[in-house]
Every structure is written in C-alpha cells, then in structure tokens.
Short mmCIF file of C-alpha atoms and ligand atoms in Angstrom, two decimals:
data_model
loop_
_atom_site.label_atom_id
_atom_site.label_comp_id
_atom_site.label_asym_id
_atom_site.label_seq_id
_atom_site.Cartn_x
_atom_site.Cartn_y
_atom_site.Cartn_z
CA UNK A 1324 144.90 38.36 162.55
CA UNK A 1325 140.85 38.45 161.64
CA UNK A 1326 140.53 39.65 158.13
CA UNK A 1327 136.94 41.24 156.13
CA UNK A 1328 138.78 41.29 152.83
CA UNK A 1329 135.71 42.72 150.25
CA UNK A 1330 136.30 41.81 146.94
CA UNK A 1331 137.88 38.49 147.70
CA UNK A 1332 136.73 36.64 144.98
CA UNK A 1333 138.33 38.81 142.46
CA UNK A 1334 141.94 38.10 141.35
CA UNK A 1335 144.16 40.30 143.19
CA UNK A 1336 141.35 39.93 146.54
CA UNK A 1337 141.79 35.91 146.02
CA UNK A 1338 144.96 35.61 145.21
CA UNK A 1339 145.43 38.09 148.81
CA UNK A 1340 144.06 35.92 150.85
CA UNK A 1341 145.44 32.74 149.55
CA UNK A 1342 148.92 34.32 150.97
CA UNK A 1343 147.02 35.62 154.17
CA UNK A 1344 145.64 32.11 155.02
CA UNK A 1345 148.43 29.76 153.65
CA UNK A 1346 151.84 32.05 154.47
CA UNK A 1347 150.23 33.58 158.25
CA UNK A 1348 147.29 31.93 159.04
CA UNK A 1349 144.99 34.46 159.16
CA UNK A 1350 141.12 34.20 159.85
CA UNK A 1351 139.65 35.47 156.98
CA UNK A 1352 136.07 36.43 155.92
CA UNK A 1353 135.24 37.48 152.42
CA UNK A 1354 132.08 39.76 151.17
CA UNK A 1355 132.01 39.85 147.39
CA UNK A 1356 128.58 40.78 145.27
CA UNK A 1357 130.17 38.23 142.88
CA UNK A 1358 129.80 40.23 139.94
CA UNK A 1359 131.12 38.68 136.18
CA UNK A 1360 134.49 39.66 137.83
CA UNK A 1361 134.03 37.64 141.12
CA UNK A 1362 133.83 34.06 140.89
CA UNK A 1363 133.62 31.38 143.88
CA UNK A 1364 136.13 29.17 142.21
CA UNK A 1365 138.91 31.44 142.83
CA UNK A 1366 138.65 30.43 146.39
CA UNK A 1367 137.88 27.09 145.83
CA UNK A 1368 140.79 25.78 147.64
CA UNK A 1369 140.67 27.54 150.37
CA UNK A 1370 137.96 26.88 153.54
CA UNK A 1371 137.16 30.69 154.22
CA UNK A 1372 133.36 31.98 154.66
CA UNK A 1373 132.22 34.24 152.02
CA UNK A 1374 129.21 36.27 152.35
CA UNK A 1375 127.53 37.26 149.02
CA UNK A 1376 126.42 40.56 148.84
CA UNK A 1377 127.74 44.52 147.76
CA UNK A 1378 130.37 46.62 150.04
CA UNK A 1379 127.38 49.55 149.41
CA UNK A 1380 124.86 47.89 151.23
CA UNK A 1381 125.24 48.01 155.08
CA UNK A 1382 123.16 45.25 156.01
CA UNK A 1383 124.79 42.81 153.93
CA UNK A 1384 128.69 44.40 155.82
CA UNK A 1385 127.52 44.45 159.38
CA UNK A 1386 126.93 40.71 158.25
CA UNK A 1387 130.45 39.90 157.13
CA UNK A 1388 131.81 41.94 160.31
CA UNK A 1389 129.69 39.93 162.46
CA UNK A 1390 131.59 40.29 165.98
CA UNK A 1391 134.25 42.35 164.39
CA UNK A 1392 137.66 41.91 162.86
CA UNK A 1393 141.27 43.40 163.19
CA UNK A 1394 141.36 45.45 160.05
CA UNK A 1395 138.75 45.33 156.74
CA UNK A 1396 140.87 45.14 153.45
CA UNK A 1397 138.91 46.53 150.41
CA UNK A 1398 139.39 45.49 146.75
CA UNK A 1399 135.84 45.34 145.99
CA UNK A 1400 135.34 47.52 142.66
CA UNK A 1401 134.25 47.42 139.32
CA UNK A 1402 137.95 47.20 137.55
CA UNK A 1403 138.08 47.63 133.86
CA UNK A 1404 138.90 50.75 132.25
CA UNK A 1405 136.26 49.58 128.82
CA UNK A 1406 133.68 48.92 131.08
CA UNK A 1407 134.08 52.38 132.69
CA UNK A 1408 133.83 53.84 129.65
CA UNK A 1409 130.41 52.15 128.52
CA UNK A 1410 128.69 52.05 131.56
CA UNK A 1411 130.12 54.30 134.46
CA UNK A 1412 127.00 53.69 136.93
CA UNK A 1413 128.31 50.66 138.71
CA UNK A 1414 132.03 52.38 138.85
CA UNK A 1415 130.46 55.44 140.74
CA UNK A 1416 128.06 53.02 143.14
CA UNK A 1417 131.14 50.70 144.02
CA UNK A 1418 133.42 53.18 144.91
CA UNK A 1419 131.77 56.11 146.23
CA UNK A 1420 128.92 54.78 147.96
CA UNK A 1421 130.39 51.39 148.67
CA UNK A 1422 133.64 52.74 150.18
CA UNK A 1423 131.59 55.19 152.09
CA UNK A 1424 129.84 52.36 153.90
CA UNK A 1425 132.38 50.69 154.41
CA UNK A 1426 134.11 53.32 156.38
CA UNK A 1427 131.41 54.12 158.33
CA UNK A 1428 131.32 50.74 159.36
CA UNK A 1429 134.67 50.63 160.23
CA UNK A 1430 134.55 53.95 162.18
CA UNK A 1431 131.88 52.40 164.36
CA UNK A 1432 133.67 50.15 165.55
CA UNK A 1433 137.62 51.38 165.47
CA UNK A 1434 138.63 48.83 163.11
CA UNK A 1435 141.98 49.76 160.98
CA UNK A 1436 141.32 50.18 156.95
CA UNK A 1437 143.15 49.06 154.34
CA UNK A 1438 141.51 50.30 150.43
CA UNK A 1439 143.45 48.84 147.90
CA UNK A 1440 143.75 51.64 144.74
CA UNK A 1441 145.64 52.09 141.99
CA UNK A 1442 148.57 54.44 140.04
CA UNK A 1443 145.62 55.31 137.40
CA UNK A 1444 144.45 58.10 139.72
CA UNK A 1445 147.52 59.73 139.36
CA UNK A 1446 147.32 59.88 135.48
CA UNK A 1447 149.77 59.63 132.69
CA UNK A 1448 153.50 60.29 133.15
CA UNK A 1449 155.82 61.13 129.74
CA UNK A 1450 158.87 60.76 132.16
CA UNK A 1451 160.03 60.31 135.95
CA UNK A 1452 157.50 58.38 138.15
CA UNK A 1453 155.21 59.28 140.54
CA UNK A 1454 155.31 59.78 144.21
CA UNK A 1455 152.51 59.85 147.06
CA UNK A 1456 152.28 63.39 147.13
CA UNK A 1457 151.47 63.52 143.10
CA UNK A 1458 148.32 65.47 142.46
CA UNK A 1459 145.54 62.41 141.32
CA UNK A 1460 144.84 63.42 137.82
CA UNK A 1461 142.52 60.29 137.10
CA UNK A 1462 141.33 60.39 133.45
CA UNK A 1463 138.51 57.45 133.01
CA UNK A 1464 135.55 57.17 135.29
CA UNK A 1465 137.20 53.93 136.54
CA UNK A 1466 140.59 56.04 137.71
CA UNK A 1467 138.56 58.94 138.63
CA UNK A 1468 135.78 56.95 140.95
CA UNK A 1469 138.74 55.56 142.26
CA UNK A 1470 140.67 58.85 142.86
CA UNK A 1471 137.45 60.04 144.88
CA UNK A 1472 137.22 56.79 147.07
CA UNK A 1473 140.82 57.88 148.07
CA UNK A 1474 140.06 60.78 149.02
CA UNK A 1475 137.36 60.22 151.22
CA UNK A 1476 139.15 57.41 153.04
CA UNK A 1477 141.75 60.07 153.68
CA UNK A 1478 139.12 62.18 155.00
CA UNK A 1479 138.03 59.83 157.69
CA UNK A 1480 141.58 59.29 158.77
CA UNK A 1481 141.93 63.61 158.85
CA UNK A 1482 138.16 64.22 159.96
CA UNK A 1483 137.85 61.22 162.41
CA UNK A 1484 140.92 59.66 163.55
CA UNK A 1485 140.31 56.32 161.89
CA UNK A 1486 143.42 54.03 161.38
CA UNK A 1487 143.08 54.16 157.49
CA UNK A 1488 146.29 53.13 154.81
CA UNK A 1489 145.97 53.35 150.85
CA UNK A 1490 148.02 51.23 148.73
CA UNK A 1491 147.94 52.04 145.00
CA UNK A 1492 149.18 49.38 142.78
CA UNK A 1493 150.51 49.17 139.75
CA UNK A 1494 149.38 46.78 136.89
CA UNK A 1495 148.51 43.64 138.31
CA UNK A 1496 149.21 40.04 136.24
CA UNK A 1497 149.22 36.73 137.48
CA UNK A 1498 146.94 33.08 138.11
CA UNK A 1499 142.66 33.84 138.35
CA UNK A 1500 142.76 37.37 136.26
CA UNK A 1501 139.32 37.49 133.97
CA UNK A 1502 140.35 37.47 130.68
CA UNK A 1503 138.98 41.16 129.70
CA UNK A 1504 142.07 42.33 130.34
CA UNK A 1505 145.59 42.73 128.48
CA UNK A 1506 147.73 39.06 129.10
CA UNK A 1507 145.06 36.71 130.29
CA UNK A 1508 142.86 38.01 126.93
CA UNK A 1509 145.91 37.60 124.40
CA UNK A 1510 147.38 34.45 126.10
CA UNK A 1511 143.87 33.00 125.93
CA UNK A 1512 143.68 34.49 122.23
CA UNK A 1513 147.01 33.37 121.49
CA UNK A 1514 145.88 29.79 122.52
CA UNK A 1515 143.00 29.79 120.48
CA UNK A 1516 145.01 31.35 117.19
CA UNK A 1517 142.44 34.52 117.78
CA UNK A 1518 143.72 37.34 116.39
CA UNK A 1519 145.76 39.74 119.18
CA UNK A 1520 143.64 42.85 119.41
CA UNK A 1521 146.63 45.67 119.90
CA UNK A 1522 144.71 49.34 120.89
CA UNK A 1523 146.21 51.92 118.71
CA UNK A 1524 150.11 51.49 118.38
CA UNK A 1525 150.63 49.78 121.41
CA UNK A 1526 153.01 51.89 122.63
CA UNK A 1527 151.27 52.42 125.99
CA UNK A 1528 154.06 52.03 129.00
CA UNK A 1529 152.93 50.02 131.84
CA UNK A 1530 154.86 49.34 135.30
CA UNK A 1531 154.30 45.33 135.42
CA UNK A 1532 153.98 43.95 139.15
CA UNK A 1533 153.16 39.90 139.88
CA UNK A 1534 149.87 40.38 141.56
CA UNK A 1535 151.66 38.01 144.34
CA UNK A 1536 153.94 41.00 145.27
CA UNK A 1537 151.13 42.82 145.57
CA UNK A 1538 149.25 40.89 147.63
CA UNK A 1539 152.59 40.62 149.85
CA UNK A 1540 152.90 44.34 149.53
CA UNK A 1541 149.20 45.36 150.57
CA UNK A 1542 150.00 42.86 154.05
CA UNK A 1543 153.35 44.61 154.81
CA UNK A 1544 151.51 47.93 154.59
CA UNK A 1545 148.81 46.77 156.90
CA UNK A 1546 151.21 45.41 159.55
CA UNK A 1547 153.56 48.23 159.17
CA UNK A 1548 152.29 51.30 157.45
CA UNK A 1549 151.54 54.53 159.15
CA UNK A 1550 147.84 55.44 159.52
CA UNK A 1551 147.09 57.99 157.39
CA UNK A 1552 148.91 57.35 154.91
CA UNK A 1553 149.21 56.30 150.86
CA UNK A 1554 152.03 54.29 149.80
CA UNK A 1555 152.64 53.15 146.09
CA UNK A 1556 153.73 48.91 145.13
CA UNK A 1557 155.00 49.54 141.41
CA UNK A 1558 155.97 46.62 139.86
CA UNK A 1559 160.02 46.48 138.63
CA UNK A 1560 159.61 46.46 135.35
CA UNK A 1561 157.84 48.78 132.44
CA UNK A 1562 157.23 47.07 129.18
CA UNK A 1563 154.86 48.65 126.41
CA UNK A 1564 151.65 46.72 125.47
CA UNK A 1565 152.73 45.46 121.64
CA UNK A 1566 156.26 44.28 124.08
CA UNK A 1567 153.99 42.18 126.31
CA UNK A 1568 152.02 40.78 123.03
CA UNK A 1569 155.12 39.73 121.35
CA UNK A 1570 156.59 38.36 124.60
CA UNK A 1571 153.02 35.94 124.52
CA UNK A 1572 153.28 34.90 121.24
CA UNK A 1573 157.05 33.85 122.03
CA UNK A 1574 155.69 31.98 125.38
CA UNK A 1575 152.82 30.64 123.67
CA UNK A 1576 154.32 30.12 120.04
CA UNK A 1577 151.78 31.22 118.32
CA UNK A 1578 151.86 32.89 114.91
CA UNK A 1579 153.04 36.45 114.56
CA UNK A 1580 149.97 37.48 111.81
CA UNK A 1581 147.60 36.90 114.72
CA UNK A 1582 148.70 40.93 115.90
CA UNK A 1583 146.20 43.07 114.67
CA UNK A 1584 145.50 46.99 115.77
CA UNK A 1585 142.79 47.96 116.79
CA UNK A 1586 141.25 51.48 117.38
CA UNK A 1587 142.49 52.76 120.51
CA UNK A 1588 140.55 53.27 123.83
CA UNK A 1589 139.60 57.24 124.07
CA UNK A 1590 141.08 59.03 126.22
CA UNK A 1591 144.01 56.14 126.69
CA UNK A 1592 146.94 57.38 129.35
CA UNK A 1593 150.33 56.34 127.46
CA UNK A 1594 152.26 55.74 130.07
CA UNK A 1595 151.96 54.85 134.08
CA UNK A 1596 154.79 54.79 136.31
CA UNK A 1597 155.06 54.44 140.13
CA UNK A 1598 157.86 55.38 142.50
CA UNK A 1599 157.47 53.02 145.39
CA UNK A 1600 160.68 53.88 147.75
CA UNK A 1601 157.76 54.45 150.72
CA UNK A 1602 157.20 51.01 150.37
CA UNK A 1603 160.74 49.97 150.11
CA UNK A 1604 161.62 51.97 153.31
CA UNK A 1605 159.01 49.48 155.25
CA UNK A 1606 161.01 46.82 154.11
CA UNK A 1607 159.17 45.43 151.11
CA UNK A 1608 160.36 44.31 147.53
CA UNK A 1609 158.98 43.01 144.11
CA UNK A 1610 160.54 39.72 143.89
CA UNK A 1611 159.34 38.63 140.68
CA UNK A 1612 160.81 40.43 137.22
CA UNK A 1613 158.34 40.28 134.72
CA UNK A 1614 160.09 37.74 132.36
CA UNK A 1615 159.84 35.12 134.88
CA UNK A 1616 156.20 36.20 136.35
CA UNK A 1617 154.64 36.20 132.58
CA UNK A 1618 156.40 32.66 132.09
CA UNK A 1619 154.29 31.57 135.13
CA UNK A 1620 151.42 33.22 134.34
CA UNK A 1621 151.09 31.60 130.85
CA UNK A 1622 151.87 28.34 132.25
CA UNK A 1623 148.84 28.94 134.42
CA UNK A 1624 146.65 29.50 132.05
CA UNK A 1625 147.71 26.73 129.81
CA UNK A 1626 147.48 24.34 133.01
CA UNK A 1627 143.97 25.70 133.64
CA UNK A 1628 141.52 25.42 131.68
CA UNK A 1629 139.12 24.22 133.60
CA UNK A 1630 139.38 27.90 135.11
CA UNK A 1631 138.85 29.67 132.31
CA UNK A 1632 136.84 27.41 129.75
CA UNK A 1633 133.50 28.25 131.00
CA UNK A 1634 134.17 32.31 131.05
CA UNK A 1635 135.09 32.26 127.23
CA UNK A 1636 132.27 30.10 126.14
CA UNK A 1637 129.98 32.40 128.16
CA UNK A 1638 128.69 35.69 128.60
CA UNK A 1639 132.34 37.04 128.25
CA UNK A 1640 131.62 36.13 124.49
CA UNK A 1641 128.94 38.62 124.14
CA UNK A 1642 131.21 41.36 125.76
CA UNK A 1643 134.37 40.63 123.41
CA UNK A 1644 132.04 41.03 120.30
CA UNK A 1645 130.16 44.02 122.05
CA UNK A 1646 134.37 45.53 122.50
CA UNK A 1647 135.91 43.91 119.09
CA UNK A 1648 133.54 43.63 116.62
CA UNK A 1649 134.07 40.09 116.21
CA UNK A 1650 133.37 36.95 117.55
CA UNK A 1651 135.80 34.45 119.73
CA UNK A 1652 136.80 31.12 117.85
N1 LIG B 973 144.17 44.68 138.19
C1 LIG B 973 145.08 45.62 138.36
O1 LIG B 973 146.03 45.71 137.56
C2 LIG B 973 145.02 46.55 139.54
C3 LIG B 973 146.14 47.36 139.81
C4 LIG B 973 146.12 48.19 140.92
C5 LIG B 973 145.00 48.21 141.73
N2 LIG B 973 143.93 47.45 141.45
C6 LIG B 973 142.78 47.50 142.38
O2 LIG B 973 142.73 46.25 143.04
C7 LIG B 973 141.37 45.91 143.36
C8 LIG B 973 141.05 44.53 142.83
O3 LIG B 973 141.25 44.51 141.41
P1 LIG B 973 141.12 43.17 140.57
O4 LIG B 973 141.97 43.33 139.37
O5 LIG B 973 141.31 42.00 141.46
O6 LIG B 973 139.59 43.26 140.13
P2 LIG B 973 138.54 42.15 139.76
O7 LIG B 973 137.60 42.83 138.82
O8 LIG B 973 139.17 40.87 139.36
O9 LIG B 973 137.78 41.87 141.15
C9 LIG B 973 136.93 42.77 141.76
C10 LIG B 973 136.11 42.02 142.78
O10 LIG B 973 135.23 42.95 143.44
C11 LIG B 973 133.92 42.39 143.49
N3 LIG B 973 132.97 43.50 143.54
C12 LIG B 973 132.70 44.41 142.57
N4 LIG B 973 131.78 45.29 143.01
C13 LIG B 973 131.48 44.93 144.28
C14 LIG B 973 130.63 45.46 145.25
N5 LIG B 973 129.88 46.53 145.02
N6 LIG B 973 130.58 44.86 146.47
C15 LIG B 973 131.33 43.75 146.72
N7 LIG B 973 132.15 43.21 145.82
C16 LIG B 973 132.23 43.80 144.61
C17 LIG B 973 133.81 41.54 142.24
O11 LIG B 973 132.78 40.57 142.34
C18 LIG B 973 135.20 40.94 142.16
O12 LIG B 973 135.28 39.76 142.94
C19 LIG B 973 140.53 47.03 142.76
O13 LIG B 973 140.20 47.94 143.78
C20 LIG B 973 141.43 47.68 141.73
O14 LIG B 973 141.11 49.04 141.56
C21 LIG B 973 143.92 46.61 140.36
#
C-alpha cells in the first residue's frame, strides 16, 4: 500500500509508519510542517521522503500526493492540551483549515481517509466508558478543534461519498513522545532529580494505550473499517496521574520528595475512558498492559539520550519555565 501519512514526524505519526514500513512494507510519504513537536530524527532510521510543509496549505499537499496514493493518514495537529490553552490560533488553523484541505484533496482524487482523533472530544466520564455514538463534549480548544475536524470529515463521507474512517485514541505513551507531556516530562524529571510537577491532586483517570497498539490499531481500521465510520482504540488499562508518577519514581528510583503539586490545568476533565468493542469486533487488541509498556518506555528514554538531550537544553526550557514557574536543572 502507498501511504501520505501527515504528521509523520510526530510520535504517534513516526512511530506509525515505522510499523507500516518495517511489519508490511508499505510506500510511505510523510508531510509534516515540523513544528517543536515534529522532529526529522524520529524518522531517522527509516528511508521514507518527507516533504516539509503544513496539511493547511494545498500547494505544499498536492506536493506530497504527487501521482497519488492509496489512502492519506492524518495525525498532523497541534497536540497539547497547555498549549491550547495559551495560544489556541495554531489549534484552530491545524485542524479546521488543515483537515479541510486535506479532504478536499482527497475528494479530488477518490483517495480513502484515515484522521487520527482522540477520546478528549468526547469529554469527561465519572463512570462507564464511552462509545462511538457518545455526544463529543470536547472541553479545551485542543479537544474541541479536534471534535470539529471530526465532524467535518464525517461530513464529506455523508455529503460526498468519500471513503473516510476516524479512529479516536486514547492516551498515547511510548519511544519519541516530546517531553511536554505527562511520562516522558516526569521520567526525564525523575532522571534529572527535578521535582515531579503533579496538577492539582492527581487524581485525573486516564485509559493508558502503548502508542504501538495504536499505531497497529489505526492500520487494522484502514484495511478493515467501514467507510463512514468512527471507531475508538482505548488502551487496557486506567491508572490516575499521581499512580503513573509513583510508578516512575519506582522505575526510575528516584526520590519520593521530588512529587510536588502543582495548580491544576483549568478546566481539567478528571477522567477519560473509551469503550473500544468496535475495534475488537475487527479483530484488533491492545497487547501491551501498561506495567510492561511504561517499563519499556523508561528504558527508552534512559537508553536515549541522544534523543532527547538537545530538546531539554533548548527552547523546551523556556516553555517549562513559561508552564512551571521554574527552571529545569
Ligand atoms: N498523544 C496522545 O496521547 C494522543 C491520543 C489520541 C490521539 N492523538 C492524536 O494523534 C495525533 C498525533 O499526536 P502526537 O501525540 O503524535 O502529536 P505530536 O505533537 O507528537 O505530533 C504532531 C505532528 O504534527 C505535525 N504538525 C503540526 N501541525 C501541522 C500542520 N499544520 N501541518 C503538518 N504537520 C503538522 C508536527 O510537526 C508533529 O510532527 C494527533 O492528531 C492527536 O490529536 C494523540
């Protein structure tokens, strides 16, 4: 299969078509705008063709299409929930306007669409879990931009015919994540006997998936999903955030009185859950637990340095002082 997988550089898009290339030998082109969030060295090992440029700007996608491709996978977007919250503009121009290019460009020419989304536009959940036909209740610009690039793919599959699917993920963890986010940040923290920044009491429930399931998810809904449709990949495990902290310091052995609250992210959705039987029914399954996928993960990162060395000693400095009030050691 000929893939245009935007947002490749990224870490779920990379680590997606490492498995495409390596486990089916796929053709694979990449279009990233290599924001802080996209880097070229998370495809470093791999000998695929990226093209350097935003999903919003159809010039730069007719490019990466060039004489076409069998479906267009889309993980480009702006990702973290902070972010959203201090500066919403890109959020709204990556996945509005981007996505609508996108599908226009894949209407044009028939190709099969694949965006890659996430249980956040479904919104908090005390109890139970939620299903595809859940209302989207998105609560952050990031969830709610997202929510509204769902909805118009769906539209082009209703208004036009096009061949789209949705997958909506839940929380991703694994190898080539920036470290903005919750267990690359307090592994890399934890390292570095920084103190572990917990938001409010930590008791925020999230549904843990090894972003290699996911990748293997998203590919078993393109080769066998109905067009049309949404399907949830939820992870097999919940955990709180102060259980995944403790469960670093454990893996990383680092001391206890590094765990420090912080004031908590406004408007913060306690608790996330997915129901992914839709995806089950296709035949799919997470096949790492979350014990075993953190192990890996913090292996990674204490393997890889190299990888993550010159993020923390650059501008992601500025950006953890900007969000913490205090500087990185
Ligand atoms: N991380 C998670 O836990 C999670 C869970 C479920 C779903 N998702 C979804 O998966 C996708 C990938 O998430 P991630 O965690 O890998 O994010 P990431 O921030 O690591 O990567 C995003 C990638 O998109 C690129 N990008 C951003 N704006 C772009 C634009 N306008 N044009 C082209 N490229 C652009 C970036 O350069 C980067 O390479 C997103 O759509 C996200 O909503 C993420």
């Amino acid at each position: 299969m000929k893939l245009l997988v935007c947002g490749g550089a990224g870490f779920i898009g990379s680590n997606f078509v490492r498995i495409r290339v390596r486990d089916h030998g796929d053709e694979v082109v990449v279009l990233d705008k290599l924001t802080y969030a996209g880097r070229r060295e998370n495809l470093e090992d791999l000998d695929v063709p990226l093209v350097v440029g935003g999903i919003e700007d159809p010039e730069k996608v007719a490019e990466a299409l060039g004489d076409g491709v069998d479906a267009i996978v889309n993980f480009a977007a702006e990702t973290h929930v902070d972010r959203s919250i201090a500066e919403p503009d890109a959020f709204v121009r990556t996945h509005a306007v981007g996505t609508y290019v996108l599908l226009e460009a894949a209407r044009e020419r028939g190709t099969r669409y694949l965006q890659v989304s996430t249980d956040e536009v479904y919104g908090s959940i005390e109890e139970g879990s939620f299903t595809e036909s859940s209302p989207l209740q998105p609560s952050s610009p990031y969830s709610a931009t997202k929510a509204g690039a769902d909805l118009l793919v769906a539209s082009y599959a209703h208004t036009f015919g096009l061949e789209t699917l949705i997958c909506r993920g839940s929380n991703n963890y694994g190898p080539y994540q920036y470290p903005e986010k919750l267990i690359p940040l307090m592994v890399l923290n934890a390292l570095h006997g920084d103190p572990l920044p917990v938001y409010g009491d930590g008791q925020q429930v999230r549904n843990w998936l090894y972003v290699e399931d996911f990748g293997r998810g998203i590919g078993h809904v393109l080769a066998h999903g109905t067009p049309g449709e949404a399907y949830n990949v939820g992870g097999p495990d919940e955990c709180t955030n102060l259980e995944v902290v403790r469960r670093i310091i454990e893996l990383t052995g680092a001391p206890e009185s590094l765990l420090e609250y912080v004031t908590d992210r406004p408007g913060h959705d306690r608790r996330y859950s997915l129901g992914s039987e839709k995806v089950r029914a296709l035949g799919w399954e997470a096949q790492v637990r979350f014990a075993e996928g953190l192990e890996r993960t913090v292996r990674w990162y204490q393997e890889h340095e190299d990888w993550w060395a010159p993020i923390r000693s650059g501008d992601f400095r500025a950006y953890y002082e900007r969000q913490y009030g205090r500087s990185l050691s």
